[in-house]
Short mmCIF file of C-alpha atoms and ligand atoms in Angstrom, two decimals:
data_model
loop_
_atom_site.label_atom_id
_atom_site.label_comp_id
_atom_site.label_asym_id
_atom_site.label_seq_id
_atom_site.Cartn_x
_atom_site.Cartn_y
_atom_site.Cartn_z
CA UNK A 1 88.07 83.32 83.51
CA UNK A 2 91.54 82.54 83.41
CA UNK A 3 93.70 82.80 86.81
CA UNK A 4 95.87 85.86 86.62
CA UNK A 5 98.68 86.40 89.11
CA UNK A 6 97.91 89.29 91.36
CA UNK A 7 100.20 92.30 90.27
CA UNK A 8 101.69 94.90 92.42
CA UNK A 9 100.01 97.72 93.75
CA UNK A 10 102.13 100.63 94.43
CA UNK A 11 102.02 103.08 96.75
CA UNK A 12 103.42 106.86 96.83
CA UNK A 13 103.90 108.44 100.29
CA UNK A 14 104.35 111.94 101.10
CA UNK A 15 107.88 112.17 102.74
CA UNK A 16 107.73 112.83 106.44
CA UNK A 17 105.48 112.74 109.09
CA UNK A 18 102.55 111.89 107.17
CA UNK A 19 104.41 108.60 105.70
CA UNK A 20 105.27 107.55 109.51
CA UNK A 21 101.81 108.01 110.21
CA UNK A 22 100.43 106.20 107.22
CA UNK A 23 102.79 103.17 107.70
CA UNK A 24 101.64 103.07 111.56
CA UNK A 25 98.13 102.83 110.13
CA UNK A 26 99.01 100.28 107.46
CA UNK A 27 100.58 97.94 110.14
CA UNK A 28 97.30 97.87 112.32
CA UNK A 29 95.80 96.37 109.31
CA UNK A 30 98.43 93.91 108.96
CA UNK A 31 100.24 95.57 105.96
CA UNK A 32 104.14 95.83 107.15
CA UNK A 33 107.07 97.09 105.42
CA UNK A 34 109.95 96.22 107.60
CA UNK A 35 112.70 97.21 105.18
CA UNK A 36 111.23 101.02 104.99
CA UNK A 37 111.99 101.63 108.78
CA UNK A 38 115.74 101.46 108.16
CA UNK A 39 116.13 105.31 108.61
CA UNK A 40 119.70 104.82 107.22
CA UNK A 41 118.69 103.28 104.00
CA UNK A 42 119.14 105.31 100.87
CA UNK A 43 116.72 102.61 99.25
CA UNK A 44 113.71 104.45 97.43
CA UNK A 45 111.22 101.54 96.74
CA UNK A 46 110.20 98.76 99.26
CA UNK A 47 108.12 95.93 98.73
CA UNK A 48 106.09 93.41 100.64
CA UNK A 49 106.37 90.53 98.42
CA UNK A 50 103.72 88.36 100.35
CA UNK A 51 101.01 90.84 99.98
CA UNK A 52 102.37 92.19 96.53
CA UNK A 53 102.45 95.65 97.79
CA UNK A 54 105.20 98.14 96.78
CA UNK A 55 106.05 101.54 98.73
CA UNK A 56 107.98 104.75 97.81
CA UNK A 57 108.37 107.95 99.41
CA UNK A 58 108.19 111.26 97.22
CA UNK A 59 107.98 114.92 97.60
CA UNK A 60 104.52 115.74 98.58
CA UNK A 61 103.61 117.72 95.71
CA UNK A 62 104.91 114.89 93.36
CA UNK A 63 102.43 112.49 94.70
CA UNK A 64 99.50 113.31 92.95
CA UNK A 65 101.71 113.44 89.82
CA UNK A 66 102.62 109.97 90.31
CA UNK A 67 99.05 108.96 90.99
CA UNK A 68 97.80 110.59 87.95
CA UNK A 69 100.04 108.85 85.60
CA UNK A 70 99.62 105.45 87.02
CA UNK A 71 103.35 105.16 88.20
CA UNK A 72 101.58 104.88 91.54
CA UNK A 73 98.14 103.07 92.06
CA UNK A 74 97.54 104.92 95.44
CA UNK A 75 99.16 107.85 97.19
CA UNK A 76 98.87 109.58 100.46
CA UNK A 77 99.22 113.31 100.83
CA UNK A 78 97.66 116.03 102.60
CA UNK A 79 94.38 117.73 101.26
CA UNK A 80 96.31 120.95 100.69
CA UNK A 81 98.52 119.33 98.21
CA UNK A 82 95.65 117.34 96.60
CA UNK A 83 93.73 120.57 96.00
CA UNK A 84 96.90 122.59 94.80
CA UNK A 85 97.79 119.94 92.39
CA UNK A 86 94.42 119.55 91.02
CA UNK A 87 95.26 116.24 89.27
CA UNK A 88 92.88 113.65 87.83
CA UNK A 89 92.76 111.31 90.96
CA UNK A 90 89.97 109.87 92.92
CA UNK A 91 90.09 110.91 96.62
CA UNK A 92 88.74 107.84 98.45
CA UNK A 93 89.57 108.23 101.84
CA UNK A 94 90.10 110.75 104.92
CA UNK A 95 92.94 109.05 107.14
CA UNK A 96 91.89 111.49 109.83
CA UNK A 97 95.57 112.29 110.79
CA UNK A 98 97.52 115.56 110.07
CA UNK A 99 94.52 117.66 110.68
CA UNK A 100 94.90 121.41 110.25
CA UNK A 101 93.23 124.64 108.50
CA UNK A 102 94.15 126.41 105.34
CA UNK A 103 93.67 130.13 106.25
CA UNK A 104 94.11 133.65 105.04
CA UNK A 105 96.41 135.14 107.86
CA UNK A 106 97.98 138.48 108.56
CA UNK A 107 98.28 141.25 110.77
CA UNK A 108 95.04 142.66 112.63
CA UNK A 109 95.11 145.75 110.44
CA UNK A 110 94.87 143.40 107.00
CA UNK A 111 91.33 142.84 108.26
CA UNK A 112 89.87 145.78 106.64
CA UNK A 113 91.79 145.40 103.42
CA UNK A 114 89.82 141.94 103.05
CA UNK A 115 86.49 143.48 104.42
CA UNK A 116 86.65 146.15 101.56
CA UNK A 117 87.68 143.96 98.76
CA UNK A 118 90.87 145.71 98.16
CA UNK A 119 93.22 144.66 95.57
CA UNK A 120 95.92 143.22 98.14
CA UNK A 121 98.99 141.22 97.75
CA UNK A 122 98.48 137.47 98.72
CA UNK A 123 101.86 135.23 99.43
CA UNK A 124 101.16 131.56 99.46
CA UNK A 125 103.02 128.32 99.09
CA UNK A 126 99.69 127.29 97.54
CA UNK A 127 98.87 129.84 94.42
CA UNK A 128 96.13 127.48 93.18
CA UNK A 129 94.22 127.28 96.49
CA UNK A 130 94.67 131.30 97.02
CA UNK A 131 93.41 131.98 93.46
CA UNK A 132 90.57 129.65 93.95
CA UNK A 133 89.43 131.02 97.23
CA UNK A 134 89.95 134.88 96.36
CA UNK A 135 88.67 134.84 92.57
CA UNK A 136 86.17 131.81 92.57
CA UNK A 137 84.56 132.26 96.26
CA UNK A 138 84.92 135.61 97.23
CA UNK A 139 85.25 137.45 93.81
CA UNK A 140 87.98 139.62 94.90
CA UNK A 141 90.88 140.47 92.70
CA UNK A 142 94.20 140.19 94.36
CA UNK A 143 97.77 139.80 93.44
CA UNK A 144 99.43 136.34 94.41
CA UNK A 145 102.91 135.86 95.08
CA UNK A 146 104.45 132.36 95.30
CA UNK A 147 106.70 131.41 98.09
CA UNK A 148 108.23 128.15 99.00
CA UNK A 149 108.21 128.37 102.56
CA UNK A 150 108.32 130.62 105.85
CA UNK A 151 105.39 132.10 104.02
CA UNK A 152 104.75 134.25 107.45
CA UNK A 153 107.56 136.46 106.54
CA UNK A 154 105.56 137.72 103.79
CA UNK A 155 103.85 140.58 105.98
CA UNK A 156 106.41 140.89 108.17
CA UNK A 157 108.78 142.09 105.63
CA UNK A 158 106.44 144.00 103.61
CA UNK A 159 106.21 141.80 100.93
CA UNK A 160 102.65 140.83 101.10
CA UNK A 161 99.44 142.04 102.99
CA UNK A 162 98.40 138.64 104.06
CA UNK A 163 99.29 135.13 103.39
CA UNK A 164 97.32 131.71 102.57
CA UNK A 165 99.18 129.33 104.59
CA UNK A 166 98.31 126.15 106.92
CA UNK A 167 97.65 126.82 110.51
CA UNK A 168 98.01 123.78 112.72
CA UNK A 169 98.61 124.88 116.53
CA UNK A 170 98.61 128.42 115.52
CA UNK A 171 101.99 129.07 117.46
CA UNK A 172 103.98 130.27 114.41
CA UNK A 173 101.20 133.36 113.81
CA UNK A 174 101.31 134.05 117.54
CA UNK A 175 105.04 134.28 117.79
CA UNK A 176 105.05 136.56 114.68
CA UNK A 177 102.39 138.89 115.67
CA UNK A 178 99.69 137.48 113.00
CA UNK A 179 96.17 135.93 113.19
CA UNK A 180 93.75 133.87 111.34
CA UNK A 181 91.74 136.27 109.35
CA UNK A 182 89.80 134.03 107.37
CA UNK A 183 89.30 130.23 107.40
CA UNK A 184 89.32 128.84 103.88
CA UNK A 185 88.98 124.78 104.59
CA UNK A 186 89.94 121.84 107.12
CA UNK A 187 92.84 119.72 105.81
CA UNK A 188 94.18 116.28 106.85
CA UNK A 189 95.65 113.41 105.02
CA UNK A 190 94.14 111.80 102.27
CA UNK A 191 94.28 108.49 100.00
CA UNK A 192 94.11 109.02 96.46
CA UNK A 193 93.81 106.53 93.60
CA UNK A 194 94.56 106.29 89.94
CA UNK A 195 91.22 106.25 88.04
CA UNK A 196 92.52 103.28 85.64
CA UNK A 197 93.69 101.14 88.77
CA UNK A 198 90.01 102.07 90.48
CA UNK A 199 88.42 100.34 87.45
CA UNK A 200 90.86 97.57 86.90
CA UNK A 201 91.45 96.66 90.73
CA UNK A 202 88.16 97.59 92.14
CA UNK A 203 87.89 94.87 94.79
CA UNK A 204 91.38 95.28 96.27
CA UNK A 205 91.06 98.59 96.25
CA UNK A 206 87.60 98.49 98.08
CA UNK A 207 89.08 95.91 100.34
CA UNK A 208 91.93 98.01 101.42
CA UNK A 209 89.94 101.18 101.60
CA UNK A 210 87.39 99.46 103.94
CA UNK A 211 89.73 97.81 105.96
CA UNK A 212 91.52 101.25 106.72
CA UNK A 213 88.21 102.93 107.41
CA UNK A 214 87.13 100.10 110.00
CA UNK A 215 90.64 100.94 111.70
CA UNK A 216 90.18 104.38 111.64
CA UNK A 217 86.74 104.25 113.19
CA UNK A 218 87.92 101.85 115.85
C1 PRP B 301 103.87 125.00 108.33
C2 PRP B 301 103.02 125.77 108.01
C3 PRP B 301 103.01 126.89 109.18
C4 PRP B 301 103.44 126.23 110.23
C5 PRP B 301 101.96 126.22 110.99
O1 PRP B 301 105.06 125.36 107.90
O2 PRP B 301 103.21 126.46 106.76
O3 PRP B 301 104.12 127.95 108.67
O4 PRP B 301 103.70 124.87 109.58
O5 PRP B 301 101.97 125.32 112.12
P1 PRP B 301 101.46 125.99 113.55
O6 PRP B 301 100.07 126.54 113.25
O7 PRP B 301 101.55 124.74 114.28
O8 PRP B 301 102.74 127.07 113.87
P2 PRP B 301 106.07 124.23 108.07
O9 PRP B 301 107.02 123.98 109.29
O10 PRP B 301 105.60 122.91 107.44
O11 PRP B 301 107.48 124.56 106.94
P3 PRP B 301 107.60 125.97 106.04
O12 PRP B 301 107.37 127.34 106.60
O13 PRP B 301 108.75 125.58 105.24
O14 PRP B 301 106.36 125.71 105.06
#
């Protein structure tokens, strides 16, 4: 077979804490991206020329979009976003950090509304996950209201009966007199791969995933 030059593999990283954690992990397996550490930089794309890797930061919910269309070969984003966006991508690795839970939360008084399968109002940043949970798993008809943040306000100001949201330490709930009423699923950071990249670059993808796995296990 004719020798071909390795093409660049591109990573889309969800902005914020997950991205820093991801870069820390990559450093441990010898993949560095010095340029990206310069916080004052406004540059959007960074590369490691020696290893033929490129990185960019995107809004979390956009990461699966870049990966589905092949604009990025890989993505790192929370499982909440993978589930909500429901894109045509492969989930290949649980990176083990960013652990939290997707839950139905509300005041204690909402517990019986859930038990009796009442037609309640559910506020969430994750309408897709909320819908799947109530309609497909619980077979309960509810009204879902999409919010973009500070979702705990929903039950406090009378917008909704409950919320579907991420719980990490539980302190946001505690400080607002709310509690976990039902648990939907565990969450953590995931690595996703474009299906065509998976076919065309199988060896490089496998090699990278294996090295990360070893490092995570260590
Ligand atoms: C997330 C989540 C909860 C909170 C959970 O919100 O939506 O509100 O963190 O964390 P805890 O259990 O440790 O209190 P985030 O801070 O990301 O902001 P948002 O409300 O704008 O979504």
